[in-house]
Short mmCIF file of C-alpha atoms and ligand atoms in Angstrom, two decimals:
data_model
loop_
_atom_site.label_atom_id
_atom_site.label_comp_id
_atom_site.label_asym_id
_atom_site.label_seq_id
_atom_site.Cartn_x
_atom_site.Cartn_y
_atom_site.Cartn_z
CA UNK A 1 65.67 46.67 250.15
CA UNK A 2 64.54 49.05 252.86
CA UNK A 3 66.58 51.24 255.21
CA UNK A 4 64.20 50.50 258.07
CA UNK A 5 66.22 49.79 261.17
CA UNK A 6 69.49 49.65 259.22
CA UNK A 7 70.99 52.88 260.56
CA UNK A 8 70.95 55.09 263.66
CA UNK A 9 71.78 58.71 264.42
CA UNK A 10 74.56 58.59 267.00
CA UNK A 11 75.81 62.15 267.20
CA UNK A 12 74.53 65.66 266.62
CA UNK A 13 75.92 69.13 267.16
CA UNK A 14 74.62 72.62 266.55
CA UNK A 15 77.22 75.35 266.43
CA UNK A 16 76.48 78.01 269.07
CA UNK A 17 77.66 80.94 266.95
CA UNK A 18 75.18 83.25 265.26
CA UNK A 19 77.75 85.79 264.09
CA UNK A 20 80.94 84.03 263.07
CA UNK A 21 83.45 86.87 263.13
CA UNK A 22 86.96 85.49 262.68
CA UNK A 23 85.85 82.08 261.41
CA UNK A 24 86.22 80.57 257.97
CA UNK A 25 83.48 78.41 256.50
CA UNK A 26 85.61 75.22 256.35
CA UNK A 27 86.48 75.84 260.00
CA UNK A 28 82.78 75.99 260.91
CA UNK A 29 82.13 72.73 259.07
CA UNK A 30 85.00 71.08 260.89
CA UNK A 31 83.97 72.42 264.31
CA UNK A 32 80.48 71.06 263.76
CA UNK A 33 81.92 67.69 262.77
CA UNK A 34 84.08 67.67 265.86
CA UNK A 35 81.12 68.51 268.10
CA UNK A 36 79.00 65.72 266.61
CA UNK A 37 81.86 63.23 267.00
CA UNK A 38 82.26 64.18 270.66
CA UNK A 39 78.52 63.84 271.16
CA UNK A 40 78.60 60.34 269.67
CA UNK A 41 81.80 59.30 271.42
CA UNK A 42 83.51 58.63 268.11
CA UNK A 43 86.77 59.90 266.64
CA UNK A 44 87.46 61.42 263.26
CA UNK A 45 89.15 58.30 261.96
CA UNK A 46 85.94 56.33 262.54
CA UNK A 47 84.29 58.33 259.76
CA UNK A 48 84.22 56.49 256.45
CA UNK A 49 81.33 58.28 254.75
CA UNK A 50 80.80 62.02 254.23
CA UNK A 51 77.81 64.03 253.02
CA UNK A 52 77.65 67.75 252.25
CA UNK A 53 75.85 70.15 249.89
CA UNK A 54 76.31 73.46 248.12
CA UNK A 55 77.41 75.36 251.22
CA UNK A 56 80.58 73.27 251.45
CA UNK A 57 83.41 75.35 249.96
CA UNK A 58 85.39 74.40 246.90
CA UNK A 59 84.58 71.00 245.47
CA UNK A 60 82.30 70.00 248.33
CA UNK A 61 83.11 66.56 249.71
CA UNK A 62 86.52 66.50 248.04
CA UNK A 63 87.67 69.82 249.49
CA UNK A 64 86.18 69.25 252.93
CA UNK A 65 87.51 65.69 253.23
CA UNK A 66 90.95 67.08 252.53
CA UNK A 67 90.50 69.97 254.99
CA UNK A 68 89.28 67.67 257.74
CA UNK A 69 91.70 64.87 256.91
CA UNK A 70 88.99 62.28 256.33
CA UNK A 71 89.66 58.92 254.77
CA UNK A 72 86.42 57.98 253.05
CA UNK A 73 84.95 55.08 251.18
CA UNK A 74 81.68 56.84 250.42
CA UNK A 75 80.75 60.46 249.64
CA UNK A 76 77.69 62.29 248.40
CA UNK A 77 77.28 65.98 247.57
CA UNK A 78 73.63 65.90 246.53
CA UNK A 79 72.43 69.50 246.48
CA UNK A 80 68.76 70.28 247.15
CA UNK A 81 69.33 73.55 248.98
CA UNK A 82 68.22 73.71 252.58
CA UNK A 83 66.66 70.25 252.57
CA UNK A 84 69.94 68.61 251.48
CA UNK A 85 70.92 67.49 254.97
CA UNK A 86 67.63 65.73 255.66
CA UNK A 87 67.96 64.00 252.32
CA UNK A 88 71.52 63.12 253.30
CA UNK A 89 70.27 61.27 256.39
CA UNK A 90 68.26 59.04 254.06
CA UNK A 91 71.20 58.61 251.69
CA UNK A 92 73.54 57.85 254.59
CA UNK A 93 71.14 55.17 255.82
CA UNK A 94 71.07 53.68 252.30
CA UNK A 95 74.85 53.66 252.10
CA UNK A 96 75.13 52.03 255.51
CA UNK A 97 72.44 49.47 254.66
CA UNK A 98 74.37 48.65 251.48
CA UNK A 99 77.61 48.28 253.41
CA UNK A 100 79.24 51.26 251.69
CA UNK A 101 80.16 52.90 254.99
CA UNK A 102 79.49 52.46 258.69
CA UNK A 103 80.03 55.94 260.16
CA UNK A 104 78.61 58.74 258.02
CA UNK A 105 79.21 62.43 258.73
CA UNK A 106 76.86 65.14 257.45
CA UNK A 107 77.81 68.83 257.80
CA UNK A 108 76.34 72.22 257.03
CA UNK A 109 77.93 75.59 257.80
CA UNK A 110 78.28 79.10 256.48
CA UNK A 111 78.51 82.81 257.22
CA UNK A 112 75.81 84.77 255.38
CA UNK A 113 75.75 87.43 258.10
CA UNK A 114 79.43 88.18 258.41
CA UNK A 115 80.33 87.46 254.78
CA UNK A 116 77.32 89.48 253.53
CA UNK A 117 76.42 86.67 251.20
CA UNK A 118 73.50 87.43 248.88
CA UNK A 119 70.08 86.04 249.68
CA UNK A 120 68.35 84.29 246.81
CA UNK A 121 68.21 85.86 243.36
CA UNK A 122 71.53 86.47 241.69
CA UNK A 123 73.31 83.70 239.92
CA UNK A 124 71.62 81.00 241.91
CA UNK A 125 68.18 81.86 240.62
CA UNK A 126 65.04 82.73 242.51
CA UNK A 127 64.97 81.41 246.02
CA UNK A 128 68.34 79.79 246.12
CA UNK A 129 70.78 80.56 248.89
CA UNK A 130 73.51 81.81 246.61
CA UNK A 131 75.40 79.97 243.91
CA UNK A 132 76.79 76.52 244.62
CA UNK A 133 80.56 76.51 244.07
CA UNK A 134 81.72 75.71 240.58
CA UNK A 135 78.25 75.79 239.08
CA UNK A 136 78.10 76.82 235.43
CA UNK A 137 75.55 79.64 235.60
CA UNK A 138 75.44 80.30 231.89
CA UNK A 139 74.09 76.75 231.73
CA UNK A 140 71.37 77.05 234.37
CA UNK A 141 68.51 76.40 231.96
CA UNK A 142 65.88 78.75 233.38
CA UNK A 143 68.29 81.59 234.23
CA UNK A 144 67.54 83.86 231.27
CA UNK A 145 63.80 83.51 231.73
CA UNK A 146 63.60 83.84 235.51
CA UNK A 147 66.56 85.51 237.22
CA UNK A 148 65.76 88.89 235.68
CA UNK A 149 62.51 89.40 237.59
CA UNK A 150 63.87 90.10 241.05
CA UNK A 151 62.85 86.76 242.48
CA UNK A 152 64.02 86.11 246.02
CA UNK A 153 63.03 83.66 248.68
CA UNK A 154 60.68 86.28 250.19
CA UNK A 155 58.60 87.01 247.14
CA UNK A 156 58.62 83.53 245.61
CA UNK A 157 57.28 82.13 248.91
CA UNK A 158 54.99 85.16 249.03
CA UNK A 159 53.51 84.02 245.71
CA UNK A 160 52.69 80.63 247.26
CA UNK A 161 51.06 82.22 250.30
CA UNK A 162 49.03 84.54 248.06
CA UNK A 163 47.64 81.62 246.04
CA UNK A 164 47.05 79.46 249.13
CA UNK A 165 44.99 82.30 250.63
CA UNK A 166 43.07 82.64 247.36
CA UNK A 167 42.29 78.93 247.01
CA UNK A 168 41.71 77.99 250.66
CA UNK A 169 40.93 81.18 252.55
CA UNK A 170 44.10 80.95 254.62
CA UNK A 171 44.70 84.17 256.59
CA UNK A 172 47.70 86.19 257.77
CA UNK A 173 46.49 85.61 261.34
CA UNK A 174 46.71 81.85 260.87
CA UNK A 175 50.23 82.13 259.40
CA UNK A 176 51.21 84.32 262.35
CA UNK A 177 50.34 81.52 264.79
CA UNK A 178 53.29 79.55 263.39
CA UNK A 179 55.69 82.33 264.36
CA UNK A 180 53.99 82.69 267.73
CA UNK A 181 54.54 78.98 268.44
CA UNK A 182 58.20 79.19 267.41
CA UNK A 183 58.73 82.18 269.69
CA UNK A 184 57.19 80.34 272.63
CA UNK A 185 59.86 77.66 272.15
CA UNK A 186 62.76 80.04 271.44
CA UNK A 187 62.38 81.81 274.79
CA UNK A 188 63.99 78.75 276.42
CA UNK A 189 66.90 78.46 273.95
CA UNK A 190 69.86 80.48 275.16
CA UNK A 191 71.40 80.43 271.65
CA UNK A 192 68.26 81.58 269.83
CA UNK A 193 68.56 84.90 267.99
CA UNK A 194 65.01 85.96 268.82
CA UNK A 195 63.91 84.90 272.32
CA UNK A 196 61.07 87.33 272.81
CA UNK A 197 57.60 85.76 272.85
CA UNK A 198 55.46 87.45 270.20
CA UNK A 199 51.73 87.64 269.53
CA UNK A 200 49.66 87.35 266.37
CA UNK A 201 49.23 91.15 266.54
CA UNK A 202 53.03 91.62 266.69
CA UNK A 203 53.45 89.55 263.52
CA UNK A 204 50.75 91.45 261.64
CA UNK A 205 52.23 94.79 262.78
CA UNK A 206 55.71 93.94 261.54
CA UNK A 207 56.70 95.54 258.20
CA UNK A 208 55.45 94.01 254.95
CA UNK A 209 58.39 92.33 253.19
CA UNK A 210 56.77 90.65 250.19
CA UNK A 211 52.99 90.44 250.12
CA UNK A 212 51.41 88.76 251.99
CA UNK A 213 54.45 87.95 254.17
CA UNK A 214 55.47 90.26 257.03
CA UNK A 215 58.94 90.45 258.49
CA UNK A 216 57.95 88.08 261.29
CA UNK A 217 56.74 85.53 258.73
CA UNK A 218 60.39 85.24 257.65
CA UNK A 219 63.18 83.23 259.26
CA UNK A 220 66.30 84.82 260.73
CA UNK A 221 69.57 85.29 258.86
CA UNK A 222 72.30 83.64 260.90
CA UNK A 223 75.75 82.21 260.73
CA UNK A 224 76.50 78.84 262.23
CA UNK A 225 76.00 75.24 261.24
CA UNK A 226 75.43 71.72 262.45
CA UNK A 227 76.42 68.12 261.95
CA UNK A 228 74.79 64.71 262.19
CA UNK A 229 76.44 61.31 262.42
CA UNK A 230 74.64 58.27 261.07
CA UNK A 231 76.05 54.86 261.98
CA UNK A 232 75.43 51.16 261.50
CA UNK A 233 73.45 49.23 264.16
CA UNK A 234 76.70 47.61 265.34
CA UNK A 235 78.43 50.95 265.88
CA UNK A 236 75.30 52.43 267.51
CA UNK A 237 75.13 49.63 270.07
CA UNK A 238 78.81 50.05 270.90
CA UNK A 239 78.23 53.67 271.92
CA UNK A 240 76.90 54.97 275.19
CA UNK A 241 74.13 57.08 273.64
CA UNK A 242 70.35 56.72 273.31
CA UNK A 243 69.44 54.74 270.19
CA UNK A 244 67.73 56.89 267.58
CA UNK A 245 66.79 54.64 264.70
CA UNK A 246 66.02 55.85 261.18
CA UNK A 247 62.89 54.04 260.06
CA UNK A 248 61.81 55.85 256.93
CA UNK A 249 62.98 58.41 254.38
CA UNK A 250 61.60 60.02 251.27
CA UNK A 251 62.68 62.66 248.78
CA UNK A 252 61.29 64.37 245.70
CA UNK A 253 61.92 67.42 243.52
CA UNK A 254 59.05 69.64 242.36
CA UNK A 255 59.06 72.40 239.76
CA UNK A 256 56.81 73.92 237.08
CA UNK A 257 57.98 71.20 234.63
CA UNK A 258 56.90 73.02 231.49
CA UNK A 259 54.43 75.33 233.18
CA UNK A 260 51.08 73.61 232.45
CA UNK A 261 48.81 73.08 235.47
CA UNK A 262 51.06 75.12 237.77
CA UNK A 263 49.95 74.64 241.38
CA UNK A 264 51.96 76.50 244.02
CA UNK A 265 49.70 75.46 246.90
CA UNK A 266 51.45 72.15 247.48
CA UNK A 267 55.07 71.06 247.88
CA UNK A 268 57.15 67.98 247.12
CA UNK A 269 56.21 66.74 250.58
CA UNK A 270 53.14 65.18 248.96
CA UNK A 271 55.56 62.59 247.59
CA UNK A 272 58.43 62.46 250.09
CA UNK A 273 56.09 62.27 253.10
CA UNK A 274 53.97 59.27 252.06
CA UNK A 275 57.12 57.44 250.91
CA UNK A 276 58.76 57.95 254.31
CA UNK A 277 55.61 57.05 256.28
CA UNK A 278 55.06 53.90 254.19
CA UNK A 279 58.63 52.75 254.71
CA UNK A 280 58.42 53.43 258.44
CA UNK A 281 55.02 51.75 258.76
CA UNK A 282 53.66 54.67 260.78
CA UNK A 283 51.25 57.56 260.11
CA UNK A 284 51.32 61.31 260.81
CA UNK A 285 49.02 60.68 263.80
CA UNK A 286 51.77 58.57 265.42
CA UNK A 287 54.27 61.46 265.46
CA UNK A 288 54.99 62.87 268.92
CA UNK A 289 57.15 65.69 267.57
CA UNK A 290 57.72 67.36 264.19
CA UNK A 291 60.68 69.36 262.90
CA UNK A 292 59.21 71.24 259.94
CA UNK A 293 61.38 73.53 257.79
CA UNK A 294 60.33 77.08 258.57
CA UNK A 295 62.05 79.39 256.11
CA UNK A 296 58.71 81.22 256.20
CA UNK A 297 55.46 80.60 258.03
CA UNK A 298 53.79 79.54 254.77
CA UNK A 299 56.46 76.84 254.32
CA UNK A 300 55.35 75.18 257.55
CA UNK A 301 51.65 75.41 256.76
CA UNK A 302 51.96 73.87 253.30
CA UNK A 303 54.29 71.11 254.42
CA UNK A 304 52.03 70.11 257.34
CA UNK A 305 49.16 69.72 254.89
CA UNK A 306 51.27 67.85 252.35
CA UNK A 307 52.69 65.47 254.96
CA UNK A 308 49.14 64.56 255.96
CA UNK A 309 48.91 66.17 259.40
CA UNK A 310 45.67 67.73 258.18
CA UNK A 311 43.60 67.90 255.00
CA UNK A 312 44.83 70.08 252.11
CA UNK A 313 43.59 73.59 252.74
CA UNK A 314 42.98 73.04 256.45
CA UNK A 315 46.52 74.05 257.45
CA UNK A 316 45.40 77.47 258.63
CA UNK A 317 42.94 76.00 261.11
CA UNK A 318 45.46 73.33 262.13
CA UNK A 319 48.22 75.76 263.14
CA UNK A 320 45.96 78.32 264.84
CA UNK A 321 45.41 78.76 268.56
CA UNK A 322 48.77 77.37 269.66
CA UNK A 323 48.36 73.88 268.20
CA UNK A 324 52.11 73.75 267.44
CA UNK A 325 53.25 74.84 270.92
CA UNK A 326 54.82 72.12 273.05
CA UNK A 327 52.69 71.35 276.07
CA UNK A 328 49.76 73.30 274.63
CA UNK A 329 48.87 71.92 271.21
CA UNK A 330 48.55 68.55 269.54
CA UNK A 331 51.70 68.72 267.41
CA UNK A 332 54.78 70.25 269.09
CA UNK A 333 57.02 71.59 266.32
CA UNK A 334 60.48 73.17 266.12
CA UNK A 335 61.01 73.25 269.87
CA UNK A 336 64.43 74.93 269.44
CA UNK A 337 62.66 77.99 268.05
CA UNK A 338 63.29 76.86 264.48
CA UNK A 339 64.46 79.05 261.65
CA UNK A 340 61.84 81.63 262.56
CA UNK A 341 63.50 82.40 265.92
CA UNK A 342 66.58 80.33 266.63
CA UNK A 343 68.89 79.76 263.72
CA UNK A 344 68.98 79.37 259.93
CA UNK A 345 72.67 78.71 259.30
CA UNK A 346 73.93 79.74 255.85
CA UNK A 347 70.31 80.30 254.79
CA UNK A 348 69.65 76.56 254.98
CA UNK A 349 67.85 75.11 257.95
CA UNK A 350 67.67 71.42 257.15
CA UNK A 351 70.25 70.10 259.55
CA UNK A 352 68.87 71.89 262.60
CA UNK A 353 65.58 70.11 261.91
CA UNK A 354 67.27 66.72 262.31
CA UNK A 355 69.22 67.89 265.36
CA UNK A 356 66.19 69.07 267.35
CA UNK A 357 64.26 65.89 266.46
CA UNK A 358 67.16 63.83 267.83
CA UNK A 359 67.23 65.95 271.01
CA UNK A 360 63.52 65.27 271.48
CA UNK A 361 63.90 61.52 270.91
CA UNK A 362 66.79 61.39 273.37
CA UNK A 363 64.86 63.42 275.93
CA UNK A 364 67.58 66.08 275.68
CA UNK A 365 65.46 69.01 274.54
CA UNK A 366 65.00 71.92 276.94
CA UNK A 367 62.80 70.69 279.83
CA UNK A 368 60.30 73.46 279.10
CA UNK A 369 59.72 72.13 275.59
CA UNK A 370 60.59 68.44 275.92
CA UNK A 371 57.74 66.23 274.69
CA UNK A 372 57.03 63.51 277.29
CA UNK A 373 57.90 60.00 276.13
CA UNK A 374 58.89 61.20 272.67
CA UNK A 375 59.52 57.98 270.76
CA UNK A 376 58.54 58.91 267.18
CA UNK A 377 59.55 62.07 265.35
CA UNK A 378 59.66 63.47 261.84
CA UNK A 379 62.08 65.93 260.26
CA UNK A 380 60.99 67.47 256.99
CA UNK A 381 62.49 70.14 254.76
CA UNK A 382 62.14 72.07 251.54
CA UNK A 383 65.22 73.39 249.76
CA UNK A 384 65.27 75.86 246.86
CA UNK A 385 61.98 77.71 246.46
CA UNK A 386 58.41 76.57 246.88
CA UNK A 387 57.54 79.16 244.24
CA UNK A 388 59.87 77.86 241.52
CA UNK A 389 61.67 74.54 241.98
CA UNK A 390 62.59 72.76 245.17
CA UNK A 391 63.66 69.51 246.73
CA UNK A 392 61.62 67.95 249.53
CA UNK A 393 63.10 65.52 252.03
CA UNK A 394 61.52 63.61 254.90
CA UNK A 395 63.08 61.44 257.60
CA UNK A 396 61.21 59.50 260.29
CA UNK A 397 63.06 58.46 263.43
CA UNK A 398 62.22 56.22 266.37
CA UNK A 399 63.78 55.95 269.80
CA UNK A 400 64.63 52.34 270.44
CA UNK B 1 70.94 122.89 239.47
CA UNK B 2 71.05 119.81 241.55
CA UNK B 3 72.85 116.64 240.60
CA UNK B 4 70.65 114.58 242.91
CA UNK B 5 69.17 111.79 240.81
CA UNK B 6 65.46 111.20 240.83
CA UNK B 7 64.48 107.87 242.38
CA UNK B 8 63.67 105.32 239.67
CA UNK B 9 59.96 104.67 239.13
CA UNK B 10 60.39 101.09 238.01
CA UNK B 11 62.86 98.41 238.90
CA UNK B 12 65.81 98.17 236.51
CA UNK B 13 66.12 94.75 234.93
CA UNK B 14 69.54 93.18 234.36
CA UNK B 15 70.48 91.66 231.01
CA UNK B 16 69.09 88.13 230.73
CA UNK B 17 71.45 85.20 230.31
CA UNK B 18 71.13 83.94 226.75
CA UNK B 19 72.31 80.77 225.09
CA UNK B 20 72.01 78.90 221.80
CA UNK B 21 68.80 77.21 222.92
CA UNK B 22 67.04 80.49 223.71
CA UNK B 23 68.57 82.77 221.05
CA UNK B 24 65.52 82.81 218.68
CA UNK B 25 63.38 84.00 221.58
CA UNK B 26 65.65 86.97 222.27
CA UNK B 27 65.97 87.85 218.57
CA UNK B 28 62.17 87.99 218.34
CA UNK B 29 61.97 89.95 221.61
CA UNK B 30 64.07 92.70 220.01
CA UNK B 31 61.27 93.00 217.42
CA UNK B 32 58.58 93.01 220.11
CA UNK B 33 57.38 89.49 219.29
CA UNK B 34 56.69 86.98 222.09
CA UNK B 35 57.58 83.39 221.21
CA UNK B 36 56.73 80.21 223.03
CA UNK B 37 57.61 76.63 222.18
CA UNK B 38 55.11 73.97 221.17
CA UNK B 39 55.80 70.29 220.69
CA UNK B 40 55.21 68.85 217.20
CA UNK B 41 54.70 65.41 218.69
CA UNK B 42 52.28 65.82 221.64
CA UNK B 43 51.00 69.29 220.73
CA UNK B 44 51.57 70.81 224.16
CA UNK B 45 53.02 74.29 224.64
CA UNK B 46 55.61 74.74 227.37
CA UNK B 47 57.60 77.43 229.18
CA UNK B 48 60.52 78.24 229.54
CA UNK B 49 61.44 77.20 225.98
CA UNK B 50 63.39 73.97 225.64
CA UNK B 51 64.95 72.00 222.78
CA UNK B 52 63.26 68.83 224.04
CA UNK B 53 59.60 68.72 225.05
CA UNK B 54 59.36 68.42 228.86
CA UNK B 55 56.17 66.37 228.43
CA UNK B 56 56.95 63.71 225.80
CA UNK B 57 60.71 64.26 225.35
CA UNK B 58 60.33 64.79 221.59
CA UNK B 59 63.08 66.85 219.97
CA UNK B 60 60.47 68.29 217.59
CA UNK B 61 59.71 71.51 219.46
CA UNK B 62 58.78 74.53 217.37
CA UNK B 63 58.75 78.29 218.02
CA UNK B 64 55.34 79.86 217.77
CA UNK B 65 54.34 83.50 218.11
CA UNK B 66 51.94 84.08 220.99
CA UNK B 67 49.73 87.11 221.63
CA UNK B 68 51.05 86.85 225.19
CA UNK B 69 47.67 87.02 226.88
CA UNK B 70 46.49 85.27 230.00
CA UNK B 71 45.49 85.65 233.64
CA UNK B 72 47.47 86.26 236.82
CA UNK B 73 47.94 82.94 238.65
CA UNK B 74 49.64 84.54 241.65
CA UNK B 75 51.93 87.43 242.56
CA UNK B 76 53.84 89.07 245.39
CA UNK B 77 54.69 92.75 245.79
CA UNK B 78 58.25 93.10 247.04
CA UNK B 79 59.20 95.88 249.46
CA UNK B 80 62.50 94.59 250.83
CA UNK B 81 65.90 95.69 249.51
CA UNK B 82 64.51 97.63 246.60
CA UNK B 83 64.36 101.37 245.89
CA UNK B 84 60.92 100.87 244.38
CA UNK B 85 58.34 98.14 245.13
CA UNK B 86 57.80 95.67 242.29
CA UNK B 87 55.49 92.75 241.57
CA UNK B 88 56.69 89.29 240.64
CA UNK B 89 54.26 86.56 239.72
CA UNK B 90 53.05 83.97 237.27
CA UNK B 91 50.77 84.45 234.25
CA UNK B 92 48.80 81.45 233.03
CA UNK B 93 49.01 82.00 229.26
CA UNK B 94 45.91 81.21 227.22
CA UNK B 95 48.04 78.53 225.50
CA UNK B 96 48.49 76.76 228.88
CA UNK B 97 51.93 77.32 230.36
CA UNK B 98 52.62 79.55 233.34
CA UNK B 99 55.28 82.26 232.87
CA UNK B 100 57.26 83.87 235.70
CA UNK B 101 57.34 87.62 235.16
CA UNK B 102 56.92 91.13 236.55
CA UNK B 103 53.62 92.99 236.50
CA UNK B 104 54.18 96.59 235.39
CA UNK B 105 52.49 99.83 234.35
CA UNK B 106 49.74 99.60 236.94
CA UNK B 107 48.93 100.40 240.55
CA UNK B 108 50.46 97.40 242.30
CA UNK B 109 47.87 97.68 245.08
CA UNK B 110 45.13 96.80 242.58
CA UNK B 111 46.66 93.55 241.25
CA UNK B 112 44.43 90.52 241.63
CA UNK B 113 44.63 86.81 241.01
CA UNK B 114 42.56 86.04 237.90
CA UNK B 115 43.12 89.49 236.36
CA UNK B 116 43.72 89.50 232.58
CA UNK B 117 47.13 90.70 231.47
CA UNK B 118 49.06 91.06 228.22
CA UNK B 119 52.74 90.93 227.42
CA UNK B 120 54.96 93.91 226.67
CA UNK B 121 58.71 94.21 226.55
CA UNK B 122 60.91 96.12 228.97
CA UNK B 123 64.44 97.33 228.25
CA UNK B 124 67.26 95.71 230.19
CA UNK B 125 70.72 96.86 231.19
CA UNK B 126 72.71 96.03 228.05
CA UNK B 127 70.76 92.98 226.92
CA UNK B 128 67.69 92.19 224.83
CA UNK B 129 64.30 93.37 226.19
CA UNK B 130 62.42 90.92 228.40
CA UNK B 131 58.73 90.04 228.58
CA UNK B 132 56.71 91.68 231.35
CA UNK B 133 52.94 91.83 231.69
CA UNK B 134 50.41 94.60 232.31
CA UNK B 135 46.67 94.53 233.00
CA UNK B 136 44.51 94.96 229.89
ZN1 ZN C 501 55.74 66.75 223.51
#
């Protein structure tokens, strides 16, 4: 069985807040859900499936379903960090294709800025956005052997960049082009945290955070959230919204798996990408727009290679000279400004990747960054840490 | 006399989480011995140590003392949110597995991928000492 053509994205919403003073996290989740429902033209009682991850408070789907008053016949709290919500789109399509639900809600929200939540390290292990609720940390198998070394997202992704530079000659200038492209897009987004257009020189002049990554190689820390609603073809056709069809999805975890033959220069996208493209029956060349998780510049570069937009090791050349800037280069990416400039709610950017792809497919992106006749788009994410263990998720969407 | 404390020269390491599966490692660490696990079935060494081999799933995994020597696979020097810069990275042990660790007792600016390093143990805050690596 395939999910191809069995489900559509009917509603999306990105919370406008970047500093959620006076909000609770459940409230943010619920406001995002409400916004996505309004966008779709659906009501809360239409929802019969719910998907959330480690940022959902309490017992995840159970607690949030109760808070929002949802009556569900399907729920899924699969946790792969920041990529969870892209993976959830695939899972929602599966559930809809199997008849387990017909209106699926996916939410992400949190307040790392105002709640001063820890970044990475700590109980959650290197590169994880804080501990998932209820997790038994004494039982996290690698904890004793890894969490003691001061691993964070910055330096575990730094390790990947360092090795990629060593193996393929990738340069800091090439990485900087990714930030430059994001900033060109963010200038048009009134909600973006960083709207100033920057240059390669600006990125290289910003303070070193974790070698070889500068401050401007890193995404923002923001509050906020987002929601996505996935529905059956019948529901989609009953709504007065553009039809955004899910045509392929893939997911895969990657980790050292015993430590032999460690290779930090590729990500789980080498598996999730081909699976999604094969299911969709399209190739990277067919993509008019790409939402690529940009926790750091190196994340984008490695994922573009692994998804097949260029040969392994050629990512540096591919991203240079504005190739990712809408209207300038061959592959417009993250036209909302991405995590690097716009928003990285609760230290997990996956859902905003789906949201901006849907805006592009609907023709609802900012006119300055809208890709003409955008009918095929990809959203891809990495959750956890590229440098230790992570989950990759890919979704391919088509405007019908 | 001043009661102003001198800034620490190295990063303090918290006590590692220990459990029944890893206890022999930490007991040996207290004696300055570095143990890894090797599978009695497929013969492969692995890291971090597990009760079941992550390659063939055999339950016949055995502790083995390692000289703790290898080369730097990659590293990153951290400057953010720390009173003193520190290096995190992976060592590819001569036995095969990669080990996440800190590189210590050296000028961090001179670290290089491919550099040979050897294990030593660093005290932690109230727990057993943990393996770190220094250039040889
Ligand atoms: Zn084995």
